[in-house]
Amino acid sequence: MPSPPPGVSESDFQRALRELEGVVGRDWLFSSDEDVLLYRDGYSPLWDEAAERKASAAVAPTSVEQVQEIVKIANRYGLPLYPISTGRNLTYGGAAPAYSGSVVVDLKRMNRILDVSARDKTCLVEPGVSYFDLYRHLRTNKIPLWIDTADPGWGGLIGNALDRGGGYTDIEFRDHFDAHCGMEVVLPTGEVVRTGMGASPQAKTSQLFKYGLGPWIDGIFSQSNFGIVTKMGFWLMEEPEAALQVSVTVPKRRDVVPLVDTLHSLMAAHTVPSQVNVVSPVMAGNNSEMLRLRGSGGVADEQWDRYAASQGGAPFWAAQFVFYGPRAVIAAQWQHTKDRLAGIAGVRFQETASYTFPLTDEQAEAVADKARYGIPSLNLFGSRTAPGAPPLEGHMDFSPMIPPHGEELIALTDFTGKVYADQGFVPSFVGGLMFHPRTMICFHAVPTFRNATDNARTRKLFETLVRGCAERGWPIYRIHPVFQKLGMEMFGFNDGALHRLHETLKDAIDPNGIVSPGRYDIWPRRLRGSNA
Amino acid sequence: MIDRRSFMQSSVACGAALATWSVHVSSRPAGAANLAASIVLVDRHLEGATEFAADARSQGLDTFDFTGDVAGLWMRELEPRLRAGPVTIAGRTSAATLFCLDFLARDYGARTVERVADGAVIWVISSTPGRRAPLAPVCTRTRSGDSHA
């Protein structure tokens, strides 16, 4: 039987559990060791250590009214809650709470798709709705709309959007928080609020116009702990007539500068609509000479180019992206893109896939790069191992954000390569992913383990990367709960003024400090001091 | 170590076969013999897939193959069956696929009850009556004007 949360007596905890059981029913309160194990972070960088974040119990409501009752009980007993949507983002902490001992509020049973409008291209969903659920609903009902899915696609739309995750299709949809329109929130006091046009009870534009009237409050519910979101609207992409997936490769290291500049210009003009990946085939793998160059902290481009030439002339950089729309328009966009990039000596263009929509189930199954077509998949798992190999132990995403400038990508690669080498790790793959309109994210998969010795090394690596990248102008955009205090320290302008503002809001909105204490380093007054 | 043929011979796919499961499956949950017919998954990407699938079909087992990514099969076949009630799923896949299915199946009160490595991974995920109720009841939908919901 798990221990009660810090500061809550055993008797109060038991009384609170009985009251929670009274709200949701015996089957939906989870307080045994076996049940609570399901909410453990399987990729935790603190696995089996005293500091590992673990839940004390979990409760699974099925309605807004039940969420309100849960919040009221939590206020009575000072019970910390940790709401999760589907809890499947394993590289950012999964279902485990930010504050150990919290009661997880598992919202997976609130899994209704409340509305889909093919005409308005919108939907309204509850937090338990996964990308799988909505995709299946659209396919089954032959609704000509696409989701924009995270990858892997087993997560929840609301959970991913609230942590400001991203996807792969058109820019209007792949910033998942930006693609939302209106939300309903249970505040820590138990009150229900609707934002945007949803606050006007008769409005016909609740999922059509984001701002409503007055201050636009939605942002404070993302990457925070100011309430429990129980409904969210999203804009959906109309299924295009066709799509063309392409690859552009360039031979030399410094070619990434004009490559990225041009692609960014084309993205800003909406000529290239999809997310763009810029990866380096040359800097991938375990070749010892390549690792030596990567670990050096920066060598002349000519040295890298000589190495590339020694590897059978593999391109130094490869960019992949997709055009969507009528075939005639796609052809013009692709031709224009080639014309703009033709000035890079040795540039090569390749069409890698072409589709006409709608796809049959068999055709959808056969698509290689499913997320780019709104098809959720689990392909990412096992992509780093041979099919019969034992799985790797896990990883955290390290996600620094850089301007869309090739020289910044090179500089970050040089810096992080040396950090990995100095600390005895093989560096993560090299790539810049343009999810957002004005930045690149350079995801690294930092390994986690099931032993304390290796995890201590990995935590030191992660901390070095976070600090070092922030010092060079590349702070992270999202981070694992174990490192959220560190991450927020990198946003300390004016002696931490933003942090103080967060605390002011927290004190006003959550006076008893019961919702997700410590998430993104926002602590309630009663838990500041040693935690903050 | 269990081999493919003896695994299939002692497969859990139907109630009759369950009664003859060999003793090394000591973690068999109580009442499994009463489970309704279950299904077998085979990853075509893996060596030996054709023979394994042929064995399963020859025993009258509902057998589905896929190529690497099990997500489509999950959405179309597995999740609806788990949602409808207790079911046993067997498979010969990569470890990554088992990892995903085990994780997803937990929401339906199911667990991996058998796992052996034979080049690929051969496994059984079972949900049983008497375990705690699955987390996900059938989704309900509401209609709204021109909406399809």
XYZ file of C-alpha atoms in Angstrom:
681
model
C 0.000 0.000 0.000
C 1.615 3.306 -1.075
C 2.353 5.931 1.563
C 0.225 9.071 1.795
C 1.470 12.291 0.188
C 3.911 14.385 2.235
C 2.057 16.461 4.815
C -1.079 14.319 4.716
C -1.664 11.990 7.649
C -2.433 8.330 7.050
C -5.914 8.735 8.530
C -6.703 11.782 6.373
C -5.365 9.953 3.332
C -7.609 6.972 3.983
C -10.620 9.213 4.535
C -9.837 11.076 1.312
C -9.532 7.805 -0.608
C -12.904 6.651 0.702
C -14.486 9.936 -0.371
C -12.861 9.665 -3.811
C -14.211 6.142 -4.065
C -17.638 7.518 -3.263
C -17.365 9.858 -6.255
C -16.043 7.509 -8.944
C -16.977 4.079 -7.615
C -14.787 1.331 -6.175
C -13.589 0.095 -9.568
C -12.106 3.466 -10.483
C -10.021 4.230 -7.437
C -6.555 2.679 -7.626
C -4.654 2.456 -4.368
C -2.983 -0.946 -4.351
C 0.731 -1.282 -5.048
C -0.043 -3.175 -8.265
C -2.392 -0.498 -9.584
C -0.169 2.431 -8.693
C 2.717 0.722 -10.480
C 0.909 1.464 -13.741
C 1.575 5.165 -13.187
C 5.291 4.775 -12.786
C 7.631 6.474 -15.276
C 9.180 3.507 -17.083
C 11.874 5.789 -18.510
C 12.627 7.567 -15.246
C 16.165 8.965 -14.881
C 15.705 8.296 -11.168
C 14.556 4.672 -11.475
C 14.374 2.942 -8.088
C 16.112 5.825 -6.337
C 14.617 7.621 -3.340
C 13.957 10.721 -5.447
C 11.950 8.870 -8.116
C 8.538 10.536 -8.550
C 5.724 8.111 -7.749
C 1.989 8.364 -7.265
C 0.283 7.446 -4.011
C -2.967 6.515 -5.728
C -4.970 7.215 -8.861
C -8.578 8.024 -9.585
C -10.368 7.856 -12.934
C -13.406 10.150 -13.259
C -15.822 10.004 -16.147
C -17.381 13.478 -16.038
C -16.682 17.133 -15.326
C -18.885 16.891 -12.256
C -16.753 14.071 -10.871
C -13.596 16.108 -11.538
C -15.138 18.969 -9.554
C -15.920 16.656 -6.632
C -12.379 15.264 -6.717
C -10.952 18.780 -6.605
C -13.164 19.681 -3.644
C -12.020 16.596 -1.735
C -8.410 17.432 -2.521
C -8.891 20.929 -1.147
C -10.398 19.532 2.078
C -7.452 17.258 2.749
C -4.589 19.121 1.075
C -4.239 16.225 -1.330
C -1.936 16.955 -4.278
C -3.462 15.916 -7.591
C -1.726 15.209 -10.912
C -4.075 15.163 -13.909
C -3.034 13.159 -16.954
C -4.683 12.859 -20.352
C -3.444 9.451 -21.514
C -0.077 9.602 -19.745
C 1.817 8.076 -22.661
C 4.495 10.666 -23.360
C 7.259 8.471 -22.061
C 10.128 10.803 -22.951
C 8.697 13.630 -20.848
C 7.785 11.694 -17.726
C 4.744 9.683 -18.795
C 2.033 9.268 -16.165
C 4.252 9.820 -13.126
C 3.532 12.959 -11.085
C 5.878 15.918 -10.848
C 5.478 15.810 -7.049
C 5.930 12.415 -5.457
C 2.918 11.212 -3.489
C 0.375 12.967 -5.679
C -2.898 11.287 -6.578
C -3.017 10.876 -10.334
C -6.301 12.030 -11.881
C -6.445 9.682 -14.854
C -8.701 11.302 -17.442
C -8.685 8.381 -19.912
C -12.315 7.528 -19.094
C -13.335 11.004 -20.259
C -12.898 9.842 -23.828
C -15.815 11.254 -25.757
C -15.466 12.929 -29.108
C -18.121 15.539 -28.486
C -18.328 17.150 -31.885
C -16.773 17.002 -35.319
C -17.794 19.442 -38.044
C -16.739 18.610 -41.574
C -18.046 21.970 -42.730
C -16.159 24.043 -40.150
C -13.207 21.615 -39.950
C -13.234 21.519 -36.172
C -13.629 19.061 -33.344
C -14.302 19.168 -29.622
C -12.870 16.380 -27.470
C -12.407 15.248 -23.902
C -8.933 14.616 -22.448
C -9.045 10.829 -22.808
C -9.434 10.975 -26.592
C -6.284 9.678 -28.261
C -5.043 10.316 -31.788
C -6.010 6.682 -32.447
C -9.593 7.387 -31.334
C -10.113 10.498 -33.433
C -8.424 9.011 -36.513
C -10.629 5.938 -36.294
C -13.725 8.110 -35.856
C -12.896 10.172 -38.953
C -12.156 7.073 -41.045
C -15.159 5.092 -39.871
C -17.532 7.982 -40.580
C -15.800 8.917 -43.840
C -15.248 12.486 -42.670
C -12.748 14.142 -45.050
C -10.618 15.689 -42.325
C -7.150 14.850 -41.025
C -5.784 14.896 -37.541
C -2.284 16.185 -36.971
C -0.783 13.451 -34.852
C 2.166 13.330 -32.534
C 4.582 10.492 -33.171
C 4.010 7.901 -31.716
C 0.261 8.357 -32.100
C -0.965 6.645 -28.949
C -1.148 9.824 -26.903
C -4.009 12.229 -26.227
C -4.819 15.363 -28.210
C -5.367 17.464 -25.094
C -2.344 16.222 -23.144
C -0.024 16.770 -26.074
C -1.415 20.213 -26.872
C -1.214 21.353 -23.241
C 2.457 20.398 -23.135
C 2.852 22.252 -26.467
C 3.811 19.249 -28.531
C 3.947 19.247 -32.311
C 3.225 17.231 -35.423
C 3.982 16.986 -39.099
C 1.318 18.341 -41.458
C 0.399 21.908 -42.387
C 1.649 24.758 -40.186
C -1.897 25.691 -39.136
C -2.242 22.317 -37.395
C 1.149 21.003 -36.354
C 1.728 23.391 -33.453
C -0.827 21.505 -31.384
C -1.489 24.200 -28.811
C -1.824 26.821 -31.520
C -4.298 24.556 -33.334
C -6.643 24.485 -30.354
C -9.695 26.724 -30.142
C -11.448 27.066 -26.827
C -11.173 25.016 -23.682
C -13.149 24.116 -20.595
C -11.231 23.985 -17.328
C -12.029 22.871 -13.793
C -10.171 25.381 -11.653
C -8.448 24.270 -8.445
C -11.357 25.736 -6.519
C -13.756 23.400 -8.333
C -15.299 26.117 -10.480
C -15.724 25.423 -14.211
C -14.642 28.039 -16.717
C -14.817 28.104 -20.513
C -12.445 30.241 -22.525
C -12.653 32.148 -25.790
C -16.046 32.289 -27.471
C -17.116 29.342 -25.314
C -17.607 31.759 -22.433
C -20.536 33.262 -24.338
C -23.154 30.562 -23.776
C -25.004 30.931 -27.088
C -21.952 31.566 -29.271
C -21.839 29.622 -32.539
C -18.122 30.268 -32.837
C -16.727 28.465 -29.785
C -14.439 26.339 -31.906
C -13.966 28.941 -34.645
C -12.528 32.049 -32.966
C -9.824 31.613 -30.342
C -9.838 34.820 -28.397
C -13.348 35.634 -27.279
C -13.385 38.999 -25.528
C -11.030 40.333 -22.909
C -7.713 38.770 -21.891
C -6.885 35.554 -23.756
C -6.392 33.218 -20.863
C -5.782 29.893 -22.601
C -2.001 30.084 -22.532
C -1.751 29.893 -18.766
C -3.184 26.369 -18.835
C -0.357 25.076 -21.023
C 2.808 23.722 -19.380
C 1.418 24.717 -16.010
C -0.686 23.659 -13.049
C -3.532 26.155 -12.955
C -6.419 23.786 -13.602
C -7.698 20.550 -15.077
C -8.716 20.848 -18.728
C -11.863 18.827 -19.414
C -12.662 19.835 -23.003
C -10.686 21.330 -25.853
C -11.548 22.314 -29.401
C -9.154 21.796 -32.303
C -8.978 22.911 -35.895
C -8.605 20.033 -38.336
C -7.070 19.910 -41.793
C -9.283 19.267 -44.801
C -8.157 16.127 -46.572
C -6.184 17.229 -49.647
C -6.619 15.879 -53.148
C -3.027 14.643 -53.244
C 0.371 14.762 -51.599
C 3.937 14.565 -52.791
C 6.769 13.679 -50.414
C 10.227 14.828 -51.450
C 13.813 14.817 -50.365
C 16.438 17.456 -51.044
C 20.088 16.616 -50.373
C 23.172 18.800 -50.402
C 26.757 17.558 -50.408
C 28.739 19.826 -48.114
C 28.525 20.759 -44.445
C 28.122 24.494 -44.949
C 25.426 23.937 -47.601
C 22.958 23.681 -44.721
C 22.988 27.483 -44.452
C 21.426 28.270 -47.850
C 19.345 25.081 -47.612
C 17.627 26.112 -44.388
C 17.373 29.785 -45.327
C 15.615 28.902 -48.566
C 13.318 26.303 -47.050
C 12.360 28.692 -44.293
C 11.534 31.360 -46.858
C 9.398 28.850 -48.754
C 7.655 27.790 -45.534
C 6.934 31.405 -44.625
C 5.366 31.875 -48.063
C 3.279 28.712 -47.567
C 4.893 27.166 -50.622
C 6.261 24.344 -48.481
C 3.394 23.519 -46.128
C 4.602 20.577 -44.075
C 7.021 20.171 -41.229
C 10.571 20.028 -42.583
C 13.242 17.677 -41.218
C 16.863 18.569 -41.864
C 19.072 15.634 -40.880
C 22.680 14.640 -41.494
C 23.251 11.148 -42.892
C 26.992 11.769 -42.608
C 26.867 12.505 -38.887
C 24.752 9.456 -38.038
C 25.944 6.074 -36.786
C 28.968 4.867 -34.858
C 31.882 5.339 -37.238
C 34.900 6.019 -35.012
C 36.294 8.815 -37.193
C 32.901 10.495 -37.316
C 32.599 10.277 -33.538
C 36.060 11.767 -33.171
C 35.082 14.702 -35.358
C 31.780 15.159 -33.516
C 33.506 15.005 -30.163
C 36.116 17.581 -31.095
C 33.872 20.574 -30.435
C 34.250 21.953 -33.936
C 36.628 21.320 -36.826
C 36.901 23.086 -40.180
C 34.188 22.328 -42.723
C 36.864 20.967 -45.074
C 37.702 18.198 -42.621
C 34.066 17.192 -42.407
C 33.689 17.364 -46.177
C 36.747 15.098 -46.622
C 35.206 12.640 -44.184
C 31.912 12.737 -46.116
C 33.756 12.047 -49.362
C 35.418 9.028 -47.744
C 31.971 7.606 -46.963
C 31.023 6.965 -50.571
C 29.746 10.456 -51.223
C 26.742 10.366 -48.928
C 25.024 13.768 -48.843
C 25.922 15.826 -45.813
C 22.375 17.020 -45.268
C 18.963 15.748 -46.297
C 15.706 17.654 -45.962
C 12.350 15.882 -46.155
C 8.946 17.493 -46.516
C 5.557 17.131 -48.155
C 3.341 19.175 -50.433
C -0.445 18.864 -50.047
C -3.231 19.980 -52.345
C -4.397 19.714 -55.946
C -1.846 18.035 -58.198
C -1.393 21.075 -60.407
C -0.658 23.264 -57.408
C 1.763 20.713 -55.957
C 3.627 20.532 -59.251
C 4.046 24.307 -59.310
C 5.141 24.462 -55.664
C 7.709 21.717 -56.168
C 9.068 23.283 -59.328
C 9.404 26.640 -57.608
C 11.148 24.977 -54.663
C 13.636 23.326 -56.991
C 14.224 26.608 -58.794
C 14.966 28.358 -55.489
C 17.394 25.661 -54.327
C 19.136 25.101 -57.670
C 21.896 27.545 -56.766
C 23.405 25.127 -54.221
C 26.127 23.201 -56.091
C 25.459 19.467 -56.078
C 21.887 19.734 -54.766
C 19.767 16.696 -55.583
C 16.004 16.365 -55.667
C 14.017 13.212 -55.215
C 10.318 12.427 -55.113
C 9.959 9.702 -52.526
C 6.206 9.116 -52.322
C 3.033 10.287 -53.984
C -0.559 9.741 -52.877
C -4.088 10.490 -53.996
C -6.722 10.729 -51.268
C -8.728 9.213 -49.750
C -6.579 6.133 -49.122
C -8.013 2.685 -48.571
C -7.156 0.970 -45.282
C -4.572 -1.138 -47.095
C -2.990 1.913 -48.697
C -2.915 3.760 -45.360
C -1.263 0.748 -43.753
C 1.439 0.791 -46.423
C 2.358 4.464 -46.006
C 5.920 4.642 -44.712
C 5.926 8.074 -43.074
C 2.427 7.965 -41.637
C 2.474 11.022 -39.347
C 2.962 13.309 -42.338
C -0.461 12.188 -43.577
C -2.358 12.378 -40.305
C -2.104 8.623 -39.705
C -1.097 7.739 -36.125
C 1.482 4.985 -35.836
C 3.771 3.174 -33.419
C 6.627 2.852 -35.917
C 8.922 4.966 -33.792
C 9.249 2.199 -31.206
C 12.013 -0.163 -32.137
C 13.304 2.174 -34.830
C 16.682 2.264 -33.083
C 17.023 -1.519 -32.687
C 16.991 -4.648 -34.815
C 13.639 -6.490 -34.677
C 14.855 -9.353 -32.515
C 17.071 -7.263 -30.248
C 16.164 -6.537 -26.648
C 14.705 -3.051 -26.332
C 16.868 -0.168 -25.184
C 16.027 0.985 -21.723
C 14.446 4.344 -22.462
C 15.278 7.939 -23.115
C 14.351 11.521 -22.375
C 13.928 14.132 -25.060
C 16.327 17.033 -24.841
C 14.727 19.713 -27.010
C 16.741 22.897 -27.561
C 15.268 25.477 -29.867
C 17.382 27.430 -32.363
C 16.667 30.048 -35.007
C 16.060 28.548 -38.474
C 19.672 29.182 -39.432
C 22.003 26.475 -40.686
C 25.024 27.932 -38.914
C 23.189 27.586 -35.578
C 22.491 23.935 -36.345
C 26.190 23.389 -37.020
C 27.194 25.268 -33.866
C 24.772 23.299 -31.689
C 25.950 20.031 -33.219
C 29.578 20.935 -32.481
C 28.844 21.980 -28.921
C 26.677 19.009 -27.984
C 29.004 16.550 -29.724
C 31.797 17.592 -27.413
C 29.578 17.405 -24.349
C 28.587 13.839 -25.203
C 32.200 12.847 -25.882
C 33.542 14.467 -22.701
C 30.987 12.559 -20.630
C 31.468 9.214 -22.351
C 28.264 9.030 -24.370
C 27.662 8.375 -28.043
C 26.070 11.568 -29.372
C 22.446 11.596 -30.422
C 21.405 11.911 -34.054
C 21.775 15.264 -35.736
C 18.742 17.028 -37.054
C 16.754 20.205 -36.997
C 13.001 19.794 -37.085
C 10.911 22.742 -38.153
C 7.644 22.181 -36.299
C 7.087 25.884 -35.665
C 7.134 28.698 -38.201
C 10.246 30.531 -36.973
C 12.435 27.938 -35.211
C 14.111 24.566 -35.435
C 14.107 22.024 -32.622
C 17.164 19.802 -32.363
C 15.775 16.787 -30.505
C 18.248 14.563 -28.724
C 17.338 11.185 -27.263
C 19.252 11.106 -23.973
C 19.306 7.508 -22.714
C 17.912 6.473 -19.331
C 18.699 3.269 -17.506
C 17.537 0.921 -14.780
C 20.583 1.459 -12.559
C 21.559 4.418 -10.421
C 25.158 4.650 -11.619
C 24.295 5.117 -15.274
C 21.347 7.369 -14.464
C 23.599 9.655 -12.420
C 25.774 10.026 -15.521
C 22.771 10.639 -17.745
C 21.378 13.301 -15.395
C 24.750 15.060 -15.425
C 24.776 14.912 -19.226
C 21.249 16.306 -19.422
C 22.028 19.147 -17.014
C 25.159 20.071 -18.955
C 23.196 20.129 -22.186
C 20.396 22.270 -20.728
C 22.728 24.841 -19.203
C 25.237 24.901 -22.022
C 22.651 25.296 -24.753
C 20.804 28.030 -22.839
C 24.084 29.935 -22.375
C 24.541 29.829 -26.138
C 21.047 31.125 -26.879
C 19.293 27.753 -27.371
C 16.988 27.149 -24.401
C 14.629 24.172 -24.398
C 10.937 24.436 -25.303
C 9.740 21.480 -23.242
C 11.329 19.318 -20.564
C 10.968 16.224 -18.384
C 9.408 16.907 -14.932
C 12.588 15.832 -13.126
C 14.392 18.749 -14.795
C 11.639 21.359 -14.827
C 13.224 23.412 -12.063
C 16.491 23.486 -13.963
C 14.706 24.289 -17.212
C 12.800 27.195 -15.714
C 16.028 28.594 -14.237
C 17.106 29.183 -17.818
C 14.182 31.639 -18.091
C 15.332 33.829 -15.225
C 15.333 37.293 -16.834
C 15.130 40.110 -14.312
C 16.079 37.935 -11.387
C 13.311 35.424 -12.045
C 10.442 37.818 -12.697
C 8.572 35.246 -14.794
C 8.835 32.698 -12.002
C 7.443 35.218 -9.512
C 4.557 35.954 -11.858
C 3.800 32.230 -12.086
C 3.775 32.008 -8.292
C 1.453 35.015 -8.031
C -0.992 33.353 -10.394
C -0.673 30.059 -8.544
C -1.469 31.641 -5.201
C -4.550 33.328 -6.627
C -5.898 30.419 -8.652
C -4.921 27.504 -6.398
C -4.777 28.844 -2.828
C -4.525 25.360 -1.286
C -1.921 24.278 -3.824
C -3.567 21.032 -4.884
C -3.087 20.830 -8.665
C 0.230 19.404 -9.906
C 2.533 21.052 -7.369
C 5.937 21.698 -8.864
C 4.990 21.259 -12.484
C 7.256 23.583 -14.483
C 8.663 24.636 -11.094
C 5.445 26.390 -10.057
C 5.022 25.621 -6.375
C 2.093 26.554 -4.166
C 2.917 28.722 -1.195
C 2.590 25.839 1.260
C 5.298 23.835 -0.538
C 7.778 26.597 -1.380
C 11.042 26.790 0.439
C 12.782 23.472 0.139
C 11.022 22.573 -3.127
C 11.185 25.905 -4.949
C 12.987 -22.921 -23.783
C 9.680 -23.065 -25.600
C 9.874 -23.368 -29.363
C 7.458 -22.065 -31.914
C 5.680 -25.366 -32.554
C 5.129 -26.284 -28.950
C 3.989 -22.725 -28.302
C 1.373 -22.999 -31.004
C 0.340 -26.464 -29.841
C -0.269 -25.102 -26.383
C -1.671 -21.823 -27.625
C -4.302 -19.969 -25.699
C -6.414 -19.067 -28.674
C -9.519 -20.991 -27.767
C -11.106 -22.403 -24.658
C -10.355 -26.033 -25.531
C -6.670 -25.368 -26.154
C -6.362 -23.473 -22.901
C -7.169 -26.586 -20.936
C -4.086 -28.336 -22.379
C -1.608 -25.505 -21.759
C 1.632 -26.951 -20.507
C 2.635 -26.494 -16.927
C 5.465 -23.993 -17.477
C 2.861 -21.300 -17.997
C 2.480 -21.094 -14.256
C 1.256 -17.522 -14.330
C -1.946 -18.528 -16.105
C -4.732 -16.528 -14.519
C -7.614 -18.387 -12.997
C -10.639 -18.877 -15.216
C -8.682 -18.591 -18.464
C -10.152 -21.817 -19.734
C -13.478 -20.045 -20.020
C -12.208 -17.233 -22.200
C -13.824 -16.651 -25.548
C -11.838 -17.294 -28.752
C -8.839 -15.022 -29.017
C -6.471 -13.955 -31.735
C -2.889 -14.282 -32.917
C -0.697 -11.522 -34.339
C 2.270 -12.109 -36.595
C 4.790 -9.521 -37.807
C 5.549 -10.306 -41.462
C 8.844 -8.430 -41.158
C 10.343 -11.178 -39.025
C 11.937 -14.390 -40.181
C 9.691 -17.374 -39.639
C 6.524 -15.305 -39.792
C 4.965 -17.286 -42.635
C 5.331 -20.616 -40.866
C 4.046 -19.247 -37.563
C 0.999 -17.705 -39.209
C 0.300 -20.916 -41.158
C 0.510 -22.927 -37.926
C -1.941 -20.580 -36.226
C -4.423 -20.666 -39.078
C -4.198 -24.439 -39.354
C -5.457 -24.595 -35.768
C -8.409 -22.430 -36.640
C -7.079 -19.412 -34.774
C -8.046 -15.893 -35.848
C -4.687 -14.762 -37.201
C -3.701 -11.278 -38.300
C -0.418 -10.300 -39.836
C 1.072 -6.850 -40.085
C 4.304 -5.279 -41.241
C 6.251 -3.650 -38.441
C 3.696 -1.093 -37.265
C 0.896 -2.608 -35.169
C -1.049 0.664 -34.762
C -3.560 -0.043 -37.558
C -4.286 -3.498 -36.193
C -4.657 -2.037 -32.718
C -7.247 0.472 -33.892
C -9.204 -1.925 -36.109
C -9.076 -5.230 -34.269
C -7.427 -5.284 -30.862
C -8.838 -2.239 -29.082
C -12.471 -2.951 -30.026
C -12.113 -6.537 -28.787
C -10.466 -5.514 -25.528
C -13.126 -2.893 -25.015
C -15.873 -5.470 -25.588
C -14.656 -7.841 -22.901
C -12.012 -10.305 -21.727
C -9.780 -11.502 -24.531
C -6.474 -13.281 -24.953
C -4.045 -12.183 -27.615
C -0.984 -14.142 -28.628
C 1.718 -12.938 -30.957
C 5.087 -13.342 -32.569
C 6.503 -9.859 -32.983
C 9.401 -7.607 -32.110
C 10.000 -6.685 -28.494
C 9.040 -3.117 -29.367
C 5.595 -4.212 -30.541
C 5.022 -6.201 -27.359
C 6.118 -3.186 -25.318
C 3.489 -1.034 -27.043
C 0.676 -3.573 -26.832
C 1.378 -4.381 -23.188
C 1.246 -0.675 -22.382
C -1.958 -0.072 -24.327
C -3.682 -3.214 -23.068
C -3.270 -2.219 -19.424
C -6.155 0.213 -19.814
C -8.377 -2.799 -20.486
C -7.265 -4.807 -17.471
C -4.924 -6.945 -19.576
C -1.364 -7.992 -18.846
C 1.436 -9.901 -20.527
C 1.256 -13.372 -18.991
C 3.814 -15.187 -21.132
C 6.870 -13.997 -22.999
C 9.636 -16.004 -24.617
C 12.376 -15.014 -27.041
C 12.792 -17.104 -30.179
C 14.560 -14.726 -32.557
C 11.437 -12.656 -32.338
C 9.335 -12.481 -29.178
C 6.422 -14.843 -28.625
C 3.967 -13.618 -26.049
C 0.485 -13.728 -24.618
C -1.533 -10.787 -23.335
C -4.613 -11.757 -21.405
C -7.469 -9.930 -19.788
C -9.476 -12.038 -17.416
C -12.782 -11.789 -15.640
C -12.355 -10.825 -12.046
C -9.462 -8.442 -12.606
C -10.311 -4.845 -12.096
C -12.485 -3.248 -14.736
C -10.824 -1.729 -17.771
C -10.373 2.014 -17.789
C -12.120 2.775 -21.042
C -15.864 2.273 -21.435
C -17.377 2.509 -24.900
C -17.051 6.049 -26.254
C -20.359 7.865 -26.541
C -20.951 10.458 -29.174
C -23.195 13.474 -29.465
C -24.667 14.931 -32.606
C -24.541 18.567 -33.430
C -26.166 20.026 -36.507
C -24.098 19.209 -39.566
C -21.540 17.507 -37.410
C -20.749 13.815 -37.487
C -20.159 13.051 -33.840
